[in-house]
XYZ file of C-alpha atoms in Angstrom:
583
model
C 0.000 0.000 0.000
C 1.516 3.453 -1.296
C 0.001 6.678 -0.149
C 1.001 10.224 -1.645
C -0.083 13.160 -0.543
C 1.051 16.953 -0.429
C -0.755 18.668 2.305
C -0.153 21.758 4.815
C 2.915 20.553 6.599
C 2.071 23.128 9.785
C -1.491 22.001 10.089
C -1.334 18.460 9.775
C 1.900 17.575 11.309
C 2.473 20.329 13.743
C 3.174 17.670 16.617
C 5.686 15.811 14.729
C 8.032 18.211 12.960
C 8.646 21.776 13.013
C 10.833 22.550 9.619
C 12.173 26.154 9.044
C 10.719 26.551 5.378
C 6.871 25.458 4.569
C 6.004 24.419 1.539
C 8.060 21.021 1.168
C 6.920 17.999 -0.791
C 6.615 14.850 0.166
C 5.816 11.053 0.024
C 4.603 9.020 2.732
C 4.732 5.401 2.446
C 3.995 2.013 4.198
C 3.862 -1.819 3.819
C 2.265 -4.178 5.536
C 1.565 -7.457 5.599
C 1.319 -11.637 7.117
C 1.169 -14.351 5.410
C -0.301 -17.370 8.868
C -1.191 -21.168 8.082
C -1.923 -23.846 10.110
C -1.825 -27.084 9.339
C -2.590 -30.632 11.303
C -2.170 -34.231 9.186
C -3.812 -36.717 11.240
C -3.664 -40.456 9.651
C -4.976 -43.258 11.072
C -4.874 -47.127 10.477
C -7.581 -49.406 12.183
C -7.987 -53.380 11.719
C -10.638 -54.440 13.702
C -11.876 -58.515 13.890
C -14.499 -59.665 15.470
C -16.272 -63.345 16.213
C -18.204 -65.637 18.145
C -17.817 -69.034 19.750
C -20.677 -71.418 20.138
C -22.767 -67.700 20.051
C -22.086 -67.624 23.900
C -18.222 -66.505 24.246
C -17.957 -62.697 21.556
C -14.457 -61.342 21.013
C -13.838 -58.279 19.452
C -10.090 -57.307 18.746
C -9.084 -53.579 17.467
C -4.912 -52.641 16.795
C -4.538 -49.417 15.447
C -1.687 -47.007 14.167
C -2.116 -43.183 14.219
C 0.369 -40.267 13.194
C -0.747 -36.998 13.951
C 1.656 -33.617 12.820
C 0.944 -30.283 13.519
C 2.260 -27.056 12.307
C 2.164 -23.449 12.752
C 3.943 -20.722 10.701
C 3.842 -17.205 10.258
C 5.653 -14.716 8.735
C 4.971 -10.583 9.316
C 6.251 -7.628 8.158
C 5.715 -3.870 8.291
C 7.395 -0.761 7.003
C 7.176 2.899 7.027
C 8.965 5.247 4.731
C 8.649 9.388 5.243
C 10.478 10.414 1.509
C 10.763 14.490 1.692
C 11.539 15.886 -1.841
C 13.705 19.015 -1.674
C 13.284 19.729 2.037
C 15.507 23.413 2.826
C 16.370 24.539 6.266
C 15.925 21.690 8.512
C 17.187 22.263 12.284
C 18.240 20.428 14.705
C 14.800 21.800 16.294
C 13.019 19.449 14.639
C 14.175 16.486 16.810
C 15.724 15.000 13.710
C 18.906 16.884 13.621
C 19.077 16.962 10.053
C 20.260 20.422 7.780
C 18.581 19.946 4.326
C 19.927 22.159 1.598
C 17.350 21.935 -0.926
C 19.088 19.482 -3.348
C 18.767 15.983 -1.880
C 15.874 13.984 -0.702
C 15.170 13.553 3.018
C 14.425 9.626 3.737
C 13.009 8.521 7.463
C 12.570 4.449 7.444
C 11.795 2.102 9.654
C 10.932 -1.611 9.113
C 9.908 -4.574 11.866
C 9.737 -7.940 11.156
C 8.457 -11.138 12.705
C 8.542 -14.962 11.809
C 7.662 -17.878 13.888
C 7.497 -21.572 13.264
C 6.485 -24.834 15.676
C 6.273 -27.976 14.670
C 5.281 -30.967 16.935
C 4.493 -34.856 16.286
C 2.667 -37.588 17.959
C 2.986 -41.461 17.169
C 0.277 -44.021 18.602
C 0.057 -47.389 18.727
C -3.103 -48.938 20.297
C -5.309 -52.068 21.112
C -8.512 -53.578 22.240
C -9.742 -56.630 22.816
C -13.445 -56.857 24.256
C -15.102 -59.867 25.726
C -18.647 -60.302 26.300
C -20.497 -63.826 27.696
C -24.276 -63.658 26.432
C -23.988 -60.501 26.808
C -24.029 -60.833 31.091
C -20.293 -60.784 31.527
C -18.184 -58.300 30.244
C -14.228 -57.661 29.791
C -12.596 -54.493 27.704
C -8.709 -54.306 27.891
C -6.776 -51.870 25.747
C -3.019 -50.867 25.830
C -1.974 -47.932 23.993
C 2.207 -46.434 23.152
C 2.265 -43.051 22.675
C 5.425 -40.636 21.637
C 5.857 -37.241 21.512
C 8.226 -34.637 20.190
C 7.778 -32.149 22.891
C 9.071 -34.249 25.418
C 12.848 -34.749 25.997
C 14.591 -37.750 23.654
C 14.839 -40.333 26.177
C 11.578 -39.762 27.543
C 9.145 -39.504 24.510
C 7.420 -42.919 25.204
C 4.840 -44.105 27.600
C 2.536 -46.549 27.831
C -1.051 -46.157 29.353
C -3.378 -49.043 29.805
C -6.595 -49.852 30.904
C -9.378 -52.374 31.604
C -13.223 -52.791 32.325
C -15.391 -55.216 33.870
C -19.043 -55.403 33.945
C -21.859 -57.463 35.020
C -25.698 -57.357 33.910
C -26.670 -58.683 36.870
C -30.301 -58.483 35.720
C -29.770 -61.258 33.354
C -29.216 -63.933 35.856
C -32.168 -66.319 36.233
C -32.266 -65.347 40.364
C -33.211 -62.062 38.981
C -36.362 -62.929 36.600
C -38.807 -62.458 40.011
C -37.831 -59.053 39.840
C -40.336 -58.309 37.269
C -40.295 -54.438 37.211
C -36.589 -54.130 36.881
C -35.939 -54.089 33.182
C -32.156 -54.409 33.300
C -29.381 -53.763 35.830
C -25.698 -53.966 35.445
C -22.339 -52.773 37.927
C -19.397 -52.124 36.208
C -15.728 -50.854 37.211
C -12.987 -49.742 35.268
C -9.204 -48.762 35.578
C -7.140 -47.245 33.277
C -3.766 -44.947 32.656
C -3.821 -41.326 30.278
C -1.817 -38.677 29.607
C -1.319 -35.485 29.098
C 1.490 -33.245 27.400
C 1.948 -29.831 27.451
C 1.366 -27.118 24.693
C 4.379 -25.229 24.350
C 6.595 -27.606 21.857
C 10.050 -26.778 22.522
C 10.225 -26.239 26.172
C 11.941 -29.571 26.625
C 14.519 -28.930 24.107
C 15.992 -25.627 25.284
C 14.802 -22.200 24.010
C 16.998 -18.653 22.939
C 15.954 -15.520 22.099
C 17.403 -12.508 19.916
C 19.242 -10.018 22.339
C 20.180 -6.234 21.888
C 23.195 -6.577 22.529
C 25.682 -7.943 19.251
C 29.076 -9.223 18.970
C 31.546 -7.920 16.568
C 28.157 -6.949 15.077
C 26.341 -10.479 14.941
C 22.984 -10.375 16.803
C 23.288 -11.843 20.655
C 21.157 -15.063 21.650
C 20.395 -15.760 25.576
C 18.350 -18.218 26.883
C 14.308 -17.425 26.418
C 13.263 -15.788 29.911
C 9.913 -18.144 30.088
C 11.626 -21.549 29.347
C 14.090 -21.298 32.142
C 17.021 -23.978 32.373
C 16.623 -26.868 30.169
C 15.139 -29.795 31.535
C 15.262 -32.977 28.939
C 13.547 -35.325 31.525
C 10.467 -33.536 31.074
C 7.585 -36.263 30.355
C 4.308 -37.033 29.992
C 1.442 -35.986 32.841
C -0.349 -39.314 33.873
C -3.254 -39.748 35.366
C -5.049 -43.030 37.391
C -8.717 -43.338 37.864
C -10.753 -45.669 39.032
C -14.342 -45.666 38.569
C -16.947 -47.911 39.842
C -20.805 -47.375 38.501
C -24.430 -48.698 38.564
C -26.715 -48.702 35.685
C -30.478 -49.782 36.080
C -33.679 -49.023 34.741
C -37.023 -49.786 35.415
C -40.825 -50.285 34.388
C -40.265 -51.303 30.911
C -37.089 -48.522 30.873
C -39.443 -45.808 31.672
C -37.467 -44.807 34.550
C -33.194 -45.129 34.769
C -31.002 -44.403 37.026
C -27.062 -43.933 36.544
C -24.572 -43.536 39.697
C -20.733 -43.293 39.230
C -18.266 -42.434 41.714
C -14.705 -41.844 40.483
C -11.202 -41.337 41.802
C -8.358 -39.394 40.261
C -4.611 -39.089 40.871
C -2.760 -36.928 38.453
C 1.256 -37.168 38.601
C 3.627 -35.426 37.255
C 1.948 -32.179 36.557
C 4.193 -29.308 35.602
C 5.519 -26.908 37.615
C 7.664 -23.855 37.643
C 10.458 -25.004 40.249
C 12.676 -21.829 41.805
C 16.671 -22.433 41.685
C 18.835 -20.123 43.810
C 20.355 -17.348 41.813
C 19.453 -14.167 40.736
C 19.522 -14.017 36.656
C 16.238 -14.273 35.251
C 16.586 -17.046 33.123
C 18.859 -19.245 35.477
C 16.633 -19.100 38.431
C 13.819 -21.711 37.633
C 13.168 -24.564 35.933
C 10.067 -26.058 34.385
C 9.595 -29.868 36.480
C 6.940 -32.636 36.632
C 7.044 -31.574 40.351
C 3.124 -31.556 41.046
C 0.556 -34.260 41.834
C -3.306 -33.574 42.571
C -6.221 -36.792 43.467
C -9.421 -36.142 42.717
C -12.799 -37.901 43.410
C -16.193 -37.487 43.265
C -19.790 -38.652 42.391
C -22.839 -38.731 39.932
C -26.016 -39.071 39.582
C -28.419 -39.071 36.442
C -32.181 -40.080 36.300
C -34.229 -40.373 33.687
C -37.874 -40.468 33.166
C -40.358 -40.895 30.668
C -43.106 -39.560 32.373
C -45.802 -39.475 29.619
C -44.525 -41.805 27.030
C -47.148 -43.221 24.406
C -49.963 -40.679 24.797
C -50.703 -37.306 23.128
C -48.822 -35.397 25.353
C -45.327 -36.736 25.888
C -42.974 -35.585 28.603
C -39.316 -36.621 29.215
C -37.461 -35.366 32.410
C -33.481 -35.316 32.913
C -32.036 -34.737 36.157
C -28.445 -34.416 37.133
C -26.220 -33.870 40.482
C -22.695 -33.935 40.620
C -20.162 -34.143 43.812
C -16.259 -32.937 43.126
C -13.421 -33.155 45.901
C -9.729 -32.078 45.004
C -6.677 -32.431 47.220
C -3.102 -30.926 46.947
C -1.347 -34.545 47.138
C 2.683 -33.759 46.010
C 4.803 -30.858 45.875
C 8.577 -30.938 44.253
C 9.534 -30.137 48.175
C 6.735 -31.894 49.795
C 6.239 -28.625 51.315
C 3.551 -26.258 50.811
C 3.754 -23.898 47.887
C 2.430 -20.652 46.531
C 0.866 -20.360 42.603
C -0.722 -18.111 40.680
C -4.276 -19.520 42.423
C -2.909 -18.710 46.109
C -1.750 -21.048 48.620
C -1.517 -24.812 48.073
C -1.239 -26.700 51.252
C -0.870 -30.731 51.377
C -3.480 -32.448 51.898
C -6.059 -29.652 51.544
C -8.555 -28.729 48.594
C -6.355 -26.776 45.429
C -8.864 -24.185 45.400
C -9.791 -22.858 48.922
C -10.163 -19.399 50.821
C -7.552 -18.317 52.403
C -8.411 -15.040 54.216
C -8.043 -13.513 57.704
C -10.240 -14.560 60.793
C -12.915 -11.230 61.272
C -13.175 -10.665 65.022
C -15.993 -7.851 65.025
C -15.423 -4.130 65.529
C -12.931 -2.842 68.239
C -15.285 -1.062 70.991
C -12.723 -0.060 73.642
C -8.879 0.407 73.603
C -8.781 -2.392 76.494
C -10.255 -5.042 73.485
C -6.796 -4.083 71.354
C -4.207 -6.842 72.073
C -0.726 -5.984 73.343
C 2.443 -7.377 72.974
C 5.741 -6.546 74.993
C 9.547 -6.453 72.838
C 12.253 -8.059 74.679
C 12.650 -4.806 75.825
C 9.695 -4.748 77.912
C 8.561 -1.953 75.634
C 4.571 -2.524 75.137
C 3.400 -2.597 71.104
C -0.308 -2.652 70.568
C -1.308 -5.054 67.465
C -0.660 -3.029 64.223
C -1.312 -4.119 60.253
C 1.623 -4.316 58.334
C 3.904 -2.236 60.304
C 3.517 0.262 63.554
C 2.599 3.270 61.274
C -0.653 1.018 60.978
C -2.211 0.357 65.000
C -5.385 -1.153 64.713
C -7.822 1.564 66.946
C -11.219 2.302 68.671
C -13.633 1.771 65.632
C -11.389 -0.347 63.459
C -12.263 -4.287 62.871
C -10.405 -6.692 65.189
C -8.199 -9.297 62.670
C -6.962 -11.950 64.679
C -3.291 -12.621 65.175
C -2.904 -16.257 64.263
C 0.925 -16.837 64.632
C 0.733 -14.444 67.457
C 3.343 -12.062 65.973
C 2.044 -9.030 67.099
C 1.053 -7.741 63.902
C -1.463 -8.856 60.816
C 0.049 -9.993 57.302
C -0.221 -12.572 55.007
C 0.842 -15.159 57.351
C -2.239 -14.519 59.657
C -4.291 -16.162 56.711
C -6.465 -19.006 57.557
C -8.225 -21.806 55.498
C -11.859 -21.194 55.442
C -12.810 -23.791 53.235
C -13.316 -24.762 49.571
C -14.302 -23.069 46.691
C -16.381 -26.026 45.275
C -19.614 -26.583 45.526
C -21.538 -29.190 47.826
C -23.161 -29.806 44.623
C -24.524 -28.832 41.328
C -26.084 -30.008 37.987
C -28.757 -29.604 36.271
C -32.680 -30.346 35.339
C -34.576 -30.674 31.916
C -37.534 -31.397 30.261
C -38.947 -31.891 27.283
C -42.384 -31.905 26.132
C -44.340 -32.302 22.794
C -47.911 -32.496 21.621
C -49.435 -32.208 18.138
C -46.485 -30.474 16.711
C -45.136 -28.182 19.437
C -42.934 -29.391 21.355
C -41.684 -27.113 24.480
C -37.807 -27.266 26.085
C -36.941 -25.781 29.131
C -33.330 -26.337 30.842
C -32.617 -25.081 34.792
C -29.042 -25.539 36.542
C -28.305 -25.173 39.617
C -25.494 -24.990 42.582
C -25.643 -25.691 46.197
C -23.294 -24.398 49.138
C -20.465 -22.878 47.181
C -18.412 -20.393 48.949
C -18.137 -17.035 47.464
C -16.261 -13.583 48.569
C -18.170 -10.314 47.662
C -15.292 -8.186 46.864
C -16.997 -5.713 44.031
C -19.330 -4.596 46.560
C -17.249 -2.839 48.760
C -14.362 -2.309 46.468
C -15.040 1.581 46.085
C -15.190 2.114 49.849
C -11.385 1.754 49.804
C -9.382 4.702 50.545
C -6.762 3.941 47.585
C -9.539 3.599 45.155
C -11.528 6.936 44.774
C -12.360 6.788 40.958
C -13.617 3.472 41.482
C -17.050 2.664 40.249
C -19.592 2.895 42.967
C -21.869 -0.509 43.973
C -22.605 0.783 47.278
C -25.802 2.624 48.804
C -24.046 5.131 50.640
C -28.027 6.189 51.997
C -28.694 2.558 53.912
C -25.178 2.294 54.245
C -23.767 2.785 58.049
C -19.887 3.004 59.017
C -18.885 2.775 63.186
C -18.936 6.150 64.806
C -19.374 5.711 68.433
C -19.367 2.384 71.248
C -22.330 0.385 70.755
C -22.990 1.091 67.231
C -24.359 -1.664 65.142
C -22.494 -0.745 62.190
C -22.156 -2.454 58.573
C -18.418 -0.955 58.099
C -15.746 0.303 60.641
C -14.914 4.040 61.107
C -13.280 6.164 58.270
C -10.030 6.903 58.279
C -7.705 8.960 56.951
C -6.165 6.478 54.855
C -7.559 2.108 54.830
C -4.425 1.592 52.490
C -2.468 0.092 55.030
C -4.849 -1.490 57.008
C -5.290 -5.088 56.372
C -9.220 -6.128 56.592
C -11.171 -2.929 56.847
C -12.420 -1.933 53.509
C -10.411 -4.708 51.272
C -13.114 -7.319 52.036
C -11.065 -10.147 52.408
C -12.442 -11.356 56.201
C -14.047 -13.792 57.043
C -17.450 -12.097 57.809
C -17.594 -11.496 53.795
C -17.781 -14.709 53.343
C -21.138 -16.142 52.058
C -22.305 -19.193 51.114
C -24.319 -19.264 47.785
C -27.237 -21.437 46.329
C -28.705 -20.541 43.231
C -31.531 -21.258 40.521
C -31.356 -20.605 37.011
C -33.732 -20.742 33.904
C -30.881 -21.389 31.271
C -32.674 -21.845 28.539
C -36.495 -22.003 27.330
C -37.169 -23.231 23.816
C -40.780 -23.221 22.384
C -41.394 -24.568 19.049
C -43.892 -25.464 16.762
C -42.986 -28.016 13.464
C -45.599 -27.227 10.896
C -47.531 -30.127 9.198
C -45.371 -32.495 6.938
C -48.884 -32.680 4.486
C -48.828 -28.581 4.497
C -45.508 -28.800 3.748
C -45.859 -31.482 0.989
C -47.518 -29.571 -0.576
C -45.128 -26.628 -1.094
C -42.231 -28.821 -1.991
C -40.340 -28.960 1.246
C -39.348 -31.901 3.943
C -39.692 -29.574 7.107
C -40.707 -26.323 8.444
C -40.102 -25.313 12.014
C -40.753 -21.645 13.878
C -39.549 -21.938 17.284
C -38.338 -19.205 20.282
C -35.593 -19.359 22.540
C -35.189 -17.303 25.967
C -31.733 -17.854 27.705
C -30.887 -16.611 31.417
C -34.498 -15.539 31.822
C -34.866 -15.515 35.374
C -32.012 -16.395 38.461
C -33.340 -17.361 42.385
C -30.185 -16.639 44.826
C -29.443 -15.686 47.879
C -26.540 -13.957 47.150
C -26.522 -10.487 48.041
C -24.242 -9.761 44.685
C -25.217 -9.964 40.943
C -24.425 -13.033 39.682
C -22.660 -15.870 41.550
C -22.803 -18.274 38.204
C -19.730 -15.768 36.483
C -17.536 -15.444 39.885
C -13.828 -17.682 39.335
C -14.464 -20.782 40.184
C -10.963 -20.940 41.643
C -10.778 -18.065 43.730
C -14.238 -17.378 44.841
C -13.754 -13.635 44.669
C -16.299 -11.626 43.266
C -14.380 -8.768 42.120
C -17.113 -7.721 39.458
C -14.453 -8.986 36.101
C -16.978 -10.469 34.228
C -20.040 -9.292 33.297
C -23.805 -10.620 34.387
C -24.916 -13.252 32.012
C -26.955 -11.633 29.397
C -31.250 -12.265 28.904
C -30.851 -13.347 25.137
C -33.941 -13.428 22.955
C -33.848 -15.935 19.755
C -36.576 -15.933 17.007
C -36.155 -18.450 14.261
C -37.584 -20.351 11.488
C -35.872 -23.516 10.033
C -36.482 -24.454 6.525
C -35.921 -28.098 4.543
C -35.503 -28.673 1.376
């Protein structure tokens, strides 16, 4: 792309230059442009057999070969090139300290350019062999070899298997009195995956282009997110166990499906801290990590109305998840990017400081005595900071004398008790009418947004507050929603930051997620217009939440944190009209 142009230098480039004579002309040009592809060749190669002996004792046997390669290149350039013809009397002033004299062109380039490429493989080989005894007893066994070229060269490989049993119990002749149970089966399984990470090189060592050069060749150091090179970096594996119950009943009008599981995940990655101080010499990436876990589920089904005019079919869903912090690379606890991680404890949990009430009287202000015998009255952060008459009491846990991050306490998980969801559908002479709640039940969230703009340090912030029903501690006995107002709540730990205890509240919540009406017009009326199928049907998502959360919308709050610092926005009502058309 080429752009000329002769324009009034003064007025449209006053901020830029400032040249001595007016009047010059000039070019201005730039080029830009990428050229991206991505590409993925995925072949596979199955030979399956299968047979029967005496039509009692079925085999099915599966080996398999798959090559997958992936690829990602780009390539990206830009330029910019300011060509003045016959430019006269340029000073120094103009910040380019350039003297033109009227006979020679004035160039000012400048050019960036960009290339990447990654490349990564994956080799598979895999079997199955599947057993089944009139269909009553049943055996699955697979073994898969997988390789990959992220991982360092004498660790590519790994094998993962895995087997299944089951049992139709309901097929045994000790079962026929039953007569309402229509079939019934227990099954268990065991079995070895894994997981490699995304970045493709990381194993292998990575540089990056330095400013500095020698005897003018461009520098290389080490890439500052790679860290020291680690070639026994391998694949994250992961052991379940699962153990479940299938039956249904009445003819299969009613079924019920329970599973409870159990996970233990090795060899996660994890940033592990080296002494030094250099950036890229003081950590290396590890399989230092391991996390279990477990959990349960629950699914009925019911055909409520099934072979009259009006037809109804119900689904129903709960769902129970426990995680635990099993392994650290110093079986110690550690810090991440999601908080604290303690051993033996839930990864994602509250950790936040014990709320004691207001302070009424300087006699309810603890006090500790130096070796000195001097007395120190409990302060936040530092001694510029005492905690006073009117300020909320934090309690000391380590009994240090003074409130920081290692007063912190675990007040529970971040999960749910449970959650899930409900749906129905129902249909009669052409409409047919789909409606979709979910739910969640005793999750633990921290209402941070609410009081974020009550914060000293934070005076531009938006305001979520009613400052007219809202009451803040001004004399002994005051029943009070916030402490007294000081001069500055930057330094004190608990006051207006919301992370106590007391903000803590535990959510449950309803939600209509999605309502679909819809009507499928007669296939004779449509006959005779030449088409298979004509549908008009309206959809309502988010149309109505049930909570007793005193903030917006607990359903968008991270998961992982539980704090409700107001990142995400409410989920939107959405409104769908829409007519479907066959031909």
């Amino acid at each position: 792309l080429k752009l000329s142009a002769g324009v009034d230098f003064n007025q449209q480039n006053q901020n830029i230059f400032k040249p001595k004579a007016l009047d010059p002309t000039y070019h201005f040009s730039t080029s830009e442009g990428t050229i991206a592809r991505d590409i993925s060749l995925i072949n596979e190669n199955l030979l399956s057999y299968n047979f029967s002996i005496k039509n009692r004792h079925n085999f099915d046997v599966l080996l398999g070969l798959s090559f997958q390669k992936d690829q990602s290149f780009n390539n990206k350039g830009s330029g910019s090139n300011v060509h003045y013809v016959g430019a006269q009397g340029w000073g120094g002033d103009n910040g380019l300290n350039n003297v033109g004299d009227g006979t020679k062109d004035l160039f000012i380039s400048a050019f960036t350019y960009l290339s990447n490429f990654d490349e990564e493989r994956l080799n598979s080989y895999f079997g199955r062999v599947t057993y089944n005894f009139k269909e009553k007893y049943m055996l699955e066994a697979t073994l898969r070899r997988d390789g990959s070229s992220v991982f360092g060269e004498n660790v590519r490989w790994a094998t993962f298997p895995s087997v299944a049993l089951g049992w139709a119990f309901s097929e045994e002749p000790f079962m026929k009195r039953f007569y309402w149970l229509s079939f019934a089966k227990i099954r268990g399984s065991w079995g070895v995956s894994g997981q490699k990470f995304h970045q493709p090189y990381l194993a292998h060592g990575l540089l990056s282009p330095d400013r500095y050069t020698f005897h003018g060749n461009a520098g290389m150091l080490p890439n500052t997110s790679a860290g020291v090179i680690n070639k026994n970096l391998s694949w994250e594996e992961t052991n379940q166990y699962d153990v479940g119950l299938d039956i249904s009943l009445l003819d299969y009008r009613f079924k019920v499906n329970l599973d409870y599981y159990y996970r233990y995940t090795k060899g996660q990655l994890n940033r592990i801290t080296l002494p030094g101080n250099t950036q890229y010499l003081n950590f290396q990436w590890q399989n230092g990590m391991a996390i279990s876990n477990q959990g349960i589920e629950l699914e009925l089904i019911a055909d409520i109305f099934r072979e009259t005019a009006v037809q109804w079919r119900m689904k129903f869903n709960l769902s129970r998840n426990w995680n635990r912090f099993e392994k650290s690379y110093t079986d110690m606890d550690m810090v991440n990017g999601n908080g604290q991680l303690v051993l033996g404890r839930p990864i994602y949990g509250l950790y936040i400081y014990k709320d004691l009430g207001i302070i009424e009287s300087e006699k309810d202000i603890p006090a500790y005595y130096d070796q000195q015998g001097n007395k120190n009255t409990l302060h936040s952060m530092n001694k510029s900071y005492p905690y006073s008459v009117g300020t909320r009491m934090i309690q000391d846990m380590n009994q240090d004398g003074r409130i920081d991050d290692e007063d912190r306490y675990y007040a529970g998980s971040t999960l749910p008790v449970a959650y899930g969801g409900w749906a129905n559908e129902i249909m009669w002479n052409g409409f047919d009418l789909n409606v979709l709640f979910t739910y969640s039940l005793g999750r633990k969230i921290i209402n941070l947004y609410k009081i974020s703009s009550l914060q000293g340090n934070s005076r531009t912030s938006t305001i979520f507050v009613d400052y007219a029903n809202t009451t803040f501690w001004e004399k002994p006995g005051d029943k009070a929603d916030y402490p007294v107002i000081t001069s500055s709540e930057r330094g004190y730990i608990g006051q207006f930051d919301g992370d106590v205890s007391s903000n803590i509240e535990k959510v449950h919540y309803l939600r209509l997620k999605q309502l679909t009406l819809g009507y499928n017009f007669p296939k004779e009326w449509m006959k005779r217009i030449n088409l298979e199928g004509c549908r008009l049907f309206f959809t309502a998502e988010n149309l109505f939440l049930l909570t007793n959360y005193s903030g917006v919308d607990p359903e968008v709050v991270d998961p992982f944190t539980g704090y409700d610092n107001f990142l995400n926005y409410p989920l939107a009502r959405k409104l769908t009209l829409g007519l479907t058309v066959r031909f």
